[in-house]
Amino acid sequence: MPVITCIEDLKRLHRRRAPRMFYDYAESGSWTEKTFRENTSDFEDIYLRQRVAVDMSGRSTKTQMIGEDVAMPVALAPVGLTGMQHADGEIKAARAAEKFGVPFTLSTMSINSIEEVAEATTKPFWFQLYTMTDEDFVSRLIQRAKDAKCSALVITLDLQILGQRHKDLKNGLSAPPKLTPSTIANLMTKWRWGIGMLGAKRRNFGNIVGHVKGVTDTADLGAWTAQSFDPSLDWDKIAKIKEQWGGKVILKGILDADDARMALKVGADAIIVSNHGGRQLDGAQSSIRALPSILEAVGDQVEVHLDSGIRSGQDVLKAVAMGASGTYIGRAFVYGLGAMGEAGVTKALEVIHKELDVSMALCGKRTLSEVDRDILMIPENFEGRWQS
Ligand code: GLV
């Protein structure tokens, strides 16, 4: 087993072991990828204040997200096609998250279905919902998540239409992969992945195939999205979905203070400051740069979480110090999964946990409740002063 010391190590292994089209799917931003890049580079612009001679015994990274106990404020983000990165990927990631004590969020566009993940786990997970024009299908999906005892509905708001990721078009992304001379040549070098896939429970979109009338080919994500996602989603519809769900709701994809106020109005239990990992509006601000204005607008009235750009425990610490009460990792756990299956997801969580714990201690703090903006050195004008 290779020595893994950081998320970058897992990423290198993921790249080597998973078919190119799926690694590229995870590792893409939309268009020029400016927002994708800045999600991580903006974290690097923030410094941590080192403190010394502070008793650092008895530390803990435990906290809560939407009232649920978590071993650290890091949930697994919903990621489409996770079960193509590694056989039964959603089941494996959900199990790793459960054992570690952090929330797992299942994507609507997952390979393993809600029912399969529920059967393989013992604690409730969260379900991420995309809204489709087929309202019956959406209602049934919500009911399936209820039946599976999911403890939160994460409604994604920033993907009614799909941002263009060049590599997906060039690679002919599909699930399962369409066999062309170039995919066959690539798959022949991924024997470990192929053997795993032969024994997988599922190789297509488990929440969709067999559940949507009139749709036979969901393999092409771009075409399916254009055909099925609801371009008319608005705040009234979100309020109706919330009512239909009747449980905790997390609204994902908020990058603007006005939208954060709207989310508050519809009664969200938490919002996720997110630009979808830089995969949607290229040219939008990074999540960490957008966070302060959103906290200022609604931070005392609703839980504010953050995703997009978290690759280390130091990033988690910076987001929490700025005021986020939870964060999400998408790519960071997918690298682990693509590298080594469930053990790789566990490794990703261990890496991030250790980085968070040690960095918190070196900033002179023993618990996350002691952590605040004081441990950060943020460049002047980090949030930007923009012409109105
Ligand atoms: C779906 O969520 C995607 O970003 O591809």
Coordinates of C-alpha atoms and ligand atoms in Angstrom, one line a residue:
M1 CA 0.0 0.0 0.0
P2 CA 1.5 3.4 -1.0
V3 CA 2.2 5.9 1.7
I4 CA -0.5 8.5 1.5
T5 CA 0.2 11.8 3.3
C6 CA -2.1 14.3 1.6
I7 CA -5.1 14.6 -0.7
E8 CA -2.7 15.3 -3.6
D9 CA -1.3 11.7 -3.2
L10 CA -4.9 10.3 -3.5
K11 CA -5.5 12.5 -6.6
R12 CA -2.4 11.1 -8.3
L13 CA -3.6 7.5 -7.7
H14 CA -7.1 8.3 -8.7
R15 CA -5.8 9.7 -12.0
R16 CA -3.8 6.5 -12.6
R17 CA -6.6 4.1 -11.7
A18 CA -9.9 5.5 -12.9
P19 CA -10.8 5.8 -16.6
R20 CA -9.8 9.1 -18.0
M21 CA -13.4 10.3 -18.7
F22 CA -14.4 9.9 -15.0
Y23 CA -11.2 11.4 -13.6
D24 CA -11.6 14.4 -16.0
Y25 CA -15.3 14.7 -15.1
A26 CA -14.3 15.2 -11.4
E27 CA -11.3 17.4 -12.2
S28 CA -13.1 19.9 -14.5
G29 CA -14.4 23.4 -14.1
S30 CA -16.6 25.1 -16.6
W31 CA -15.2 26.9 -19.6
T32 CA -11.9 28.6 -18.7
E33 CA -11.9 27.0 -15.2
K34 CA -11.1 30.4 -13.6
T35 CA -13.6 29.9 -10.8
F36 CA -12.5 26.3 -10.4
R37 CA -8.9 27.5 -9.9
E38 CA -9.7 30.4 -7.7
N39 CA -11.8 28.2 -5.3
T40 CA -8.4 26.7 -4.1
S41 CA -6.0 29.6 -4.8
D42 CA -8.2 32.0 -2.7
F43 CA -7.8 29.8 0.3
E44 CA -4.0 30.0 -0.1
D45 CA -4.2 33.8 0.1
I46 CA -5.4 33.6 3.7
Y47 CA -2.8 33.0 6.4
L48 CA -3.2 31.3 9.8
R49 CA -1.8 33.1 12.9
Q50 CA 0.6 30.8 14.7
R51 CA 0.4 31.0 18.5
V52 CA 2.7 29.3 21.0
A53 CA 2.8 28.2 24.7
V54 CA -0.9 27.5 24.8
D55 CA -2.0 24.2 26.5
M56 CA -3.2 22.1 23.6
S57 CA -4.2 19.0 25.5
G58 CA -7.7 17.6 25.3
R59 CA -8.5 18.8 21.8
S60 CA -11.6 18.0 19.9
T61 CA -12.9 18.7 16.3
K62 CA -16.4 17.5 17.2
T63 CA -19.3 19.8 16.5
Q64 CA -22.8 19.7 14.9
M65 CA -24.2 20.3 11.5
I66 CA -28.0 20.9 11.3
G67 CA -28.2 19.5 14.8
E68 CA -26.4 16.3 14.0
D69 CA -23.2 15.3 15.8
V70 CA -20.2 15.2 13.5
A71 CA -16.6 14.2 14.2
M72 CA -15.5 17.3 12.3
P73 CA -17.4 19.9 10.3
V74 CA -16.9 18.2 7.0
A75 CA -19.7 16.4 5.1
L76 CA -19.3 14.5 1.9
A77 CA -20.8 16.6 -0.9
P78 CA -23.2 15.2 -3.5
V79 CA -21.2 14.2 -6.5
G80 CA -22.7 12.8 -9.7
L81 CA -21.4 9.5 -11.2
T82 CA -19.5 8.6 -8.0
G83 CA -20.1 4.9 -8.7
M84 CA -18.2 5.3 -12.0
Q85 CA -15.0 6.3 -10.2
H86 CA -15.0 3.0 -8.4
A87 CA -17.4 0.1 -8.3
D88 CA -20.4 0.8 -5.9
G89 CA -18.7 4.1 -5.1
E90 CA -21.7 5.7 -3.3
I91 CA -22.1 2.7 -1.1
K92 CA -18.4 2.7 -0.2
A93 CA -18.2 6.5 0.4
A94 CA -21.4 6.3 2.5
R95 CA -19.9 3.5 4.6
A96 CA -16.6 5.4 5.1
A97 CA -18.5 8.5 6.1
E98 CA -20.7 6.6 8.6
K99 CA -17.7 4.9 10.2
F100 CA -15.9 8.2 10.5
G101 CA -18.9 10.1 11.9
V102 CA -19.5 12.7 9.1
P103 CA -22.6 13.1 6.9
F104 CA -22.8 11.6 3.5
T105 CA -24.9 13.3 0.8
L106 CA -26.2 11.1 -2.0
S107 CA -26.6 12.9 -5.4
T108 CA -29.7 12.5 -7.5
M109 CA -27.2 11.7 -10.3
S110 CA -25.6 8.9 -8.4
I111 CA -25.0 5.4 -9.7
N112 CA -26.1 3.5 -6.6
S113 CA -29.7 4.2 -5.8
I114 CA -31.2 5.7 -2.6
E115 CA -32.4 2.3 -1.6
E116 CA -29.1 0.6 -2.2
V117 CA -27.2 3.1 -0.1
A118 CA -29.9 2.8 2.7
E119 CA -29.5 -0.9 2.7
A120 CA -25.7 -0.7 3.0
T121 CA -25.7 1.8 5.9
T122 CA -27.2 2.0 9.4
K123 CA -27.5 5.8 10.0
P124 CA -29.5 8.3 8.0
F125 CA -27.7 10.0 5.1
W126 CA -28.6 13.2 3.3
F127 CA -30.2 13.3 -0.1
Q128 CA -29.5 15.9 -2.8
L129 CA -32.3 16.8 -5.1
Y130 CA -32.3 18.1 -8.6
T131 CA -35.6 19.3 -9.8
M132 CA -36.9 18.0 -13.1
T133 CA -39.8 19.0 -15.3
D134 CA -41.4 15.6 -14.5
E135 CA -43.1 16.6 -11.2
D136 CA -44.3 13.1 -10.6
F137 CA -40.8 11.8 -10.8
V138 CA -39.6 14.5 -8.3
S139 CA -42.4 13.7 -5.9
R140 CA -41.6 10.0 -6.1
L141 CA -37.9 10.8 -5.5
I142 CA -38.7 12.8 -2.4
Q143 CA -40.9 10.0 -1.2
R144 CA -38.1 7.5 -1.8
A145 CA -35.7 9.7 0.2
K146 CA -38.3 9.8 3.0
D147 CA -38.8 6.1 2.9
A148 CA -35.0 5.6 3.2
K149 CA -35.1 7.8 6.3
C150 CA -32.8 10.4 4.9
S151 CA -32.3 13.1 7.5
A152 CA -32.0 16.2 5.3
L153 CA -32.9 17.2 1.8
V154 CA -30.2 19.2 0.0
I155 CA -31.7 21.1 -2.8
T156 CA -29.3 22.2 -5.5
L157 CA -30.1 25.7 -6.9
D158 CA -27.3 26.4 -9.3
L159 CA -27.8 23.7 -11.9
Q160 CA -31.0 24.2 -13.8
I161 CA -28.9 24.1 -16.9
L162 CA -25.4 22.6 -17.2
G163 CA -22.2 24.7 -17.4
Q164 CA -20.0 23.5 -20.2
R165 CA -17.0 21.4 -19.2
H166 CA -14.9 21.0 -22.3
K167 CA -13.3 17.7 -21.3
D168 CA -16.7 15.9 -20.9
L169 CA -17.6 16.8 -24.5
K170 CA -14.2 15.8 -25.8
N171 CA -14.2 12.5 -23.9
G172 CA -17.8 11.6 -24.8
L173 CA -18.7 11.3 -21.0
S174 CA -21.3 8.7 -20.4
A175 CA -22.3 6.2 -17.7
P176 CA -21.6 3.4 -18.5
P177 CA -18.8 4.5 -20.9
K178 CA -19.6 4.1 -24.6
L179 CA -17.1 1.8 -26.2
T180 CA -15.2 3.7 -28.9
P181 CA -11.6 2.9 -30.0
S182 CA -10.3 5.6 -27.6
T183 CA -12.3 4.6 -24.5
I184 CA -11.4 0.9 -25.2
A185 CA -7.7 1.8 -25.4
N186 CA -8.0 3.8 -22.1
L187 CA -10.1 1.1 -20.3
M188 CA -7.5 -1.5 -21.2
T189 CA -5.0 0.3 -18.9
K190 CA -7.5 0.3 -16.0
W191 CA -7.8 -3.4 -15.2
R192 CA -8.3 -2.8 -11.5
W193 CA -11.3 -0.6 -12.2
G194 CA -12.7 -3.0 -14.8
I195 CA -12.6 -6.0 -12.5
G196 CA -14.3 -4.0 -9.8
M197 CA -17.0 -2.9 -12.2
L198 CA -17.7 -6.4 -13.4
G199 CA -19.0 -7.2 -9.8
A200 CA -20.7 -3.8 -9.2
K201 CA -24.3 -3.7 -8.2
R202 CA -25.0 -1.1 -10.8
R203 CA -23.5 0.7 -13.8
N204 CA -26.2 3.2 -14.6
F205 CA -28.0 6.1 -12.8
G206 CA -29.8 4.2 -10.1
N207 CA -32.2 6.9 -9.0
I208 CA -33.4 7.5 -12.5
V209 CA -33.2 4.4 -14.8
G210 CA -36.6 2.6 -14.5
H211 CA -38.1 5.5 -12.6
V212 CA -38.7 8.0 -15.3
K213 CA -41.3 7.5 -18.0
G214 CA -40.2 7.9 -21.6
V215 CA -36.5 8.3 -20.9
T216 CA -34.5 5.4 -22.1
D217 CA -31.0 6.8 -22.5
T218 CA -29.7 8.6 -19.4
A219 CA -26.1 7.7 -20.2
D220 CA -25.3 11.1 -21.7
L221 CA -25.4 13.5 -18.7
G222 CA -25.4 16.6 -20.8
A223 CA -28.3 15.5 -23.0
W224 CA -30.3 14.1 -20.1
T225 CA -29.9 17.4 -18.1
A226 CA -31.0 19.5 -21.0
Q227 CA -34.0 17.3 -21.6
S228 CA -35.1 16.8 -18.0
F229 CA -34.0 19.4 -15.5
D230 CA -36.5 22.1 -14.6
P231 CA -35.4 25.5 -16.0
S232 CA -38.3 27.2 -14.3
L233 CA -37.3 26.4 -10.7
D234 CA -38.0 29.4 -8.5
W235 CA -38.5 30.3 -4.8
D236 CA -42.2 29.3 -4.9
K237 CA -41.3 25.9 -6.1
I238 CA -38.5 25.6 -3.5
A239 CA -41.1 26.4 -0.8
K240 CA -43.4 23.7 -2.1
I241 CA -40.7 21.1 -2.2
K242 CA -39.8 22.1 1.4
E243 CA -43.4 21.6 2.4
Q244 CA -43.6 18.2 0.6
W245 CA -40.4 17.0 2.3
G246 CA -41.4 18.2 5.8
G247 CA -37.9 17.7 7.3
K248 CA -34.6 19.6 7.3
V249 CA -33.7 21.4 4.2
I250 CA -30.3 22.6 3.1
L251 CA -30.2 25.0 0.1
K252 CA -27.0 24.5 -2.0
G253 CA -25.5 27.0 -4.4
I254 CA -25.9 30.3 -2.7
L255 CA -23.2 32.9 -3.7
D256 CA -25.1 36.1 -3.3
A257 CA -26.4 37.9 -0.2
D258 CA -29.8 38.6 -1.8
D259 CA -30.2 34.9 -2.5
A260 CA -29.2 34.1 1.0
R261 CA -32.0 36.3 2.3
M262 CA -34.4 34.5 0.0
A263 CA -33.2 31.2 1.3
L264 CA -33.9 32.4 4.8
K265 CA -37.4 33.5 3.8
V266 CA -38.3 30.0 2.6
G267 CA -37.1 28.6 5.9
A268 CA -33.9 26.8 5.0
D269 CA -32.2 25.1 7.9
A270 CA -28.9 25.7 6.4
I271 CA -27.4 27.1 3.2
I272 CA -24.3 26.1 1.3
V273 CA -22.2 28.9 -0.1
S274 CA -21.1 27.2 -3.3
N275 CA -20.3 27.7 -6.9
H276 CA -20.7 24.0 -7.6
G277 CA -17.0 23.4 -7.5
G278 CA -16.4 26.0 -10.3
R279 CA -18.5 23.8 -12.6
Q280 CA -21.3 26.1 -13.4
L281 CA -20.8 30.0 -13.8
D282 CA -17.2 30.5 -14.8
G283 CA -16.2 33.9 -13.7
A284 CA -18.2 33.7 -10.4
Q285 CA -16.4 34.5 -7.2
S286 CA -14.8 31.7 -5.2
S287 CA -16.9 30.4 -2.3
I288 CA -14.4 31.5 0.4
R289 CA -14.4 35.1 -1.0
A290 CA -18.2 35.1 -1.2
L291 CA -18.6 33.8 2.3
P292 CA -18.2 37.0 4.4
S293 CA -21.0 39.0 2.7
I294 CA -23.4 36.1 3.1
L295 CA -22.5 35.7 6.7
E296 CA -23.1 39.4 7.2
A297 CA -26.5 39.1 5.6
V298 CA -27.9 36.0 7.3
G299 CA -25.2 34.4 9.4
D300 CA -27.0 35.0 12.7
Q301 CA -30.2 33.5 11.5
V302 CA -29.3 30.4 9.5
E303 CA -26.5 27.9 9.5
V304 CA -24.0 28.8 6.8
H305 CA -22.0 26.0 5.2
L306 CA -19.4 26.2 2.5
D307 CA -18.2 23.9 -0.3
S308 CA -15.9 24.4 -3.4
G309 CA -12.2 24.5 -2.9
I310 CA -11.7 22.5 0.3
R311 CA -8.7 20.2 -0.1
S312 CA -7.2 20.2 3.4
G313 CA -7.9 20.5 7.0
Q314 CA -6.3 23.9 6.9
D315 CA -9.0 25.0 4.4
V316 CA -11.7 23.6 6.8
L317 CA -10.1 25.6 9.6
K318 CA -10.1 28.8 7.6
A319 CA -13.7 28.4 6.5
V320 CA -14.8 27.7 10.1
A321 CA -12.7 30.6 11.4
M322 CA -14.5 32.9 8.9
G323 CA -17.8 31.8 10.3
A324 CA -19.0 28.7 8.4
S325 CA -20.5 26.1 10.6
G326 CA -19.8 23.3 8.2
T327 CA -17.9 22.4 5.0
Y328 CA -18.2 19.8 2.3
I329 CA -15.6 17.9 0.3
G330 CA -16.4 16.6 -3.1
R331 CA -13.2 16.1 -5.2
A332 CA -11.2 15.4 -2.1
F333 CA -13.2 12.3 -1.2
V334 CA -13.6 11.3 -4.9
Y335 CA -9.8 11.2 -5.3
G336 CA -9.7 8.8 -2.4
L337 CA -12.5 6.6 -3.8
G338 CA -10.9 6.5 -7.3
A339 CA -7.6 5.7 -5.7
M340 CA -8.6 3.0 -3.2
G341 CA -12.3 2.6 -2.8
E342 CA -13.7 2.8 0.7
A343 CA -10.2 2.7 2.3
G344 CA -9.3 5.7 0.1
V345 CA -12.4 7.7 1.3
T346 CA -11.4 6.9 4.9
K347 CA -7.9 8.0 4.2
A348 CA -9.1 11.3 2.8
L349 CA -11.1 11.9 5.9
E350 CA -8.2 10.9 8.1
V351 CA -5.8 13.3 6.3
I352 CA -8.2 16.2 6.6
H353 CA -9.0 15.4 10.2
K354 CA -5.3 15.4 11.2
E355 CA -4.6 18.6 9.3
L356 CA -7.5 20.3 11.0
D357 CA -6.6 19.0 14.5
V358 CA -2.9 19.9 14.3
S359 CA -3.4 23.3 12.6
M360 CA -6.1 24.2 15.2
A361 CA -3.7 23.4 17.9
L362 CA -0.9 25.4 16.4
C363 CA -3.2 28.3 16.2
G364 CA -3.6 28.0 20.0
K365 CA -7.1 26.5 20.0
R366 CA -8.4 23.3 21.5
T367 CA -12.0 23.2 20.2
L368 CA -13.7 24.6 17.1
S369 CA -16.0 26.7 19.3
E370 CA -12.9 28.7 20.3
V371 CA -11.9 29.3 16.7
D372 CA -12.8 32.6 15.1
R373 CA -11.6 35.2 12.7
D374 CA -8.8 36.1 15.1
I375 CA -6.8 33.2 14.0
L376 CA -6.8 34.4 10.4
M377 CA -4.8 37.0 8.5
I378 CA -7.0 37.9 5.6
P379 CA -5.6 40.3 2.9
E380 CA -7.2 43.7 2.8
N381 CA -10.0 43.9 0.3
F382 CA -10.2 40.1 0.1
E383 CA -14.0 40.4 -0.2
G384 CA -13.5 43.0 -2.9
R385 CA -15.0 46.4 -3.4
W386 CA -17.1 46.4 -6.5
Q387 CA -18.6 49.2 -8.5
S388 CA -22.4 49.3 -8.2
Ligands
GLV1 C1 -23.3 17.7 -11.5 O1 -23.7 18.0 -10.4 C2 -22.1 18.1 -12.1 O2 -21.5 19.1 -11.6 O3 -21.7 17.5 -13.1

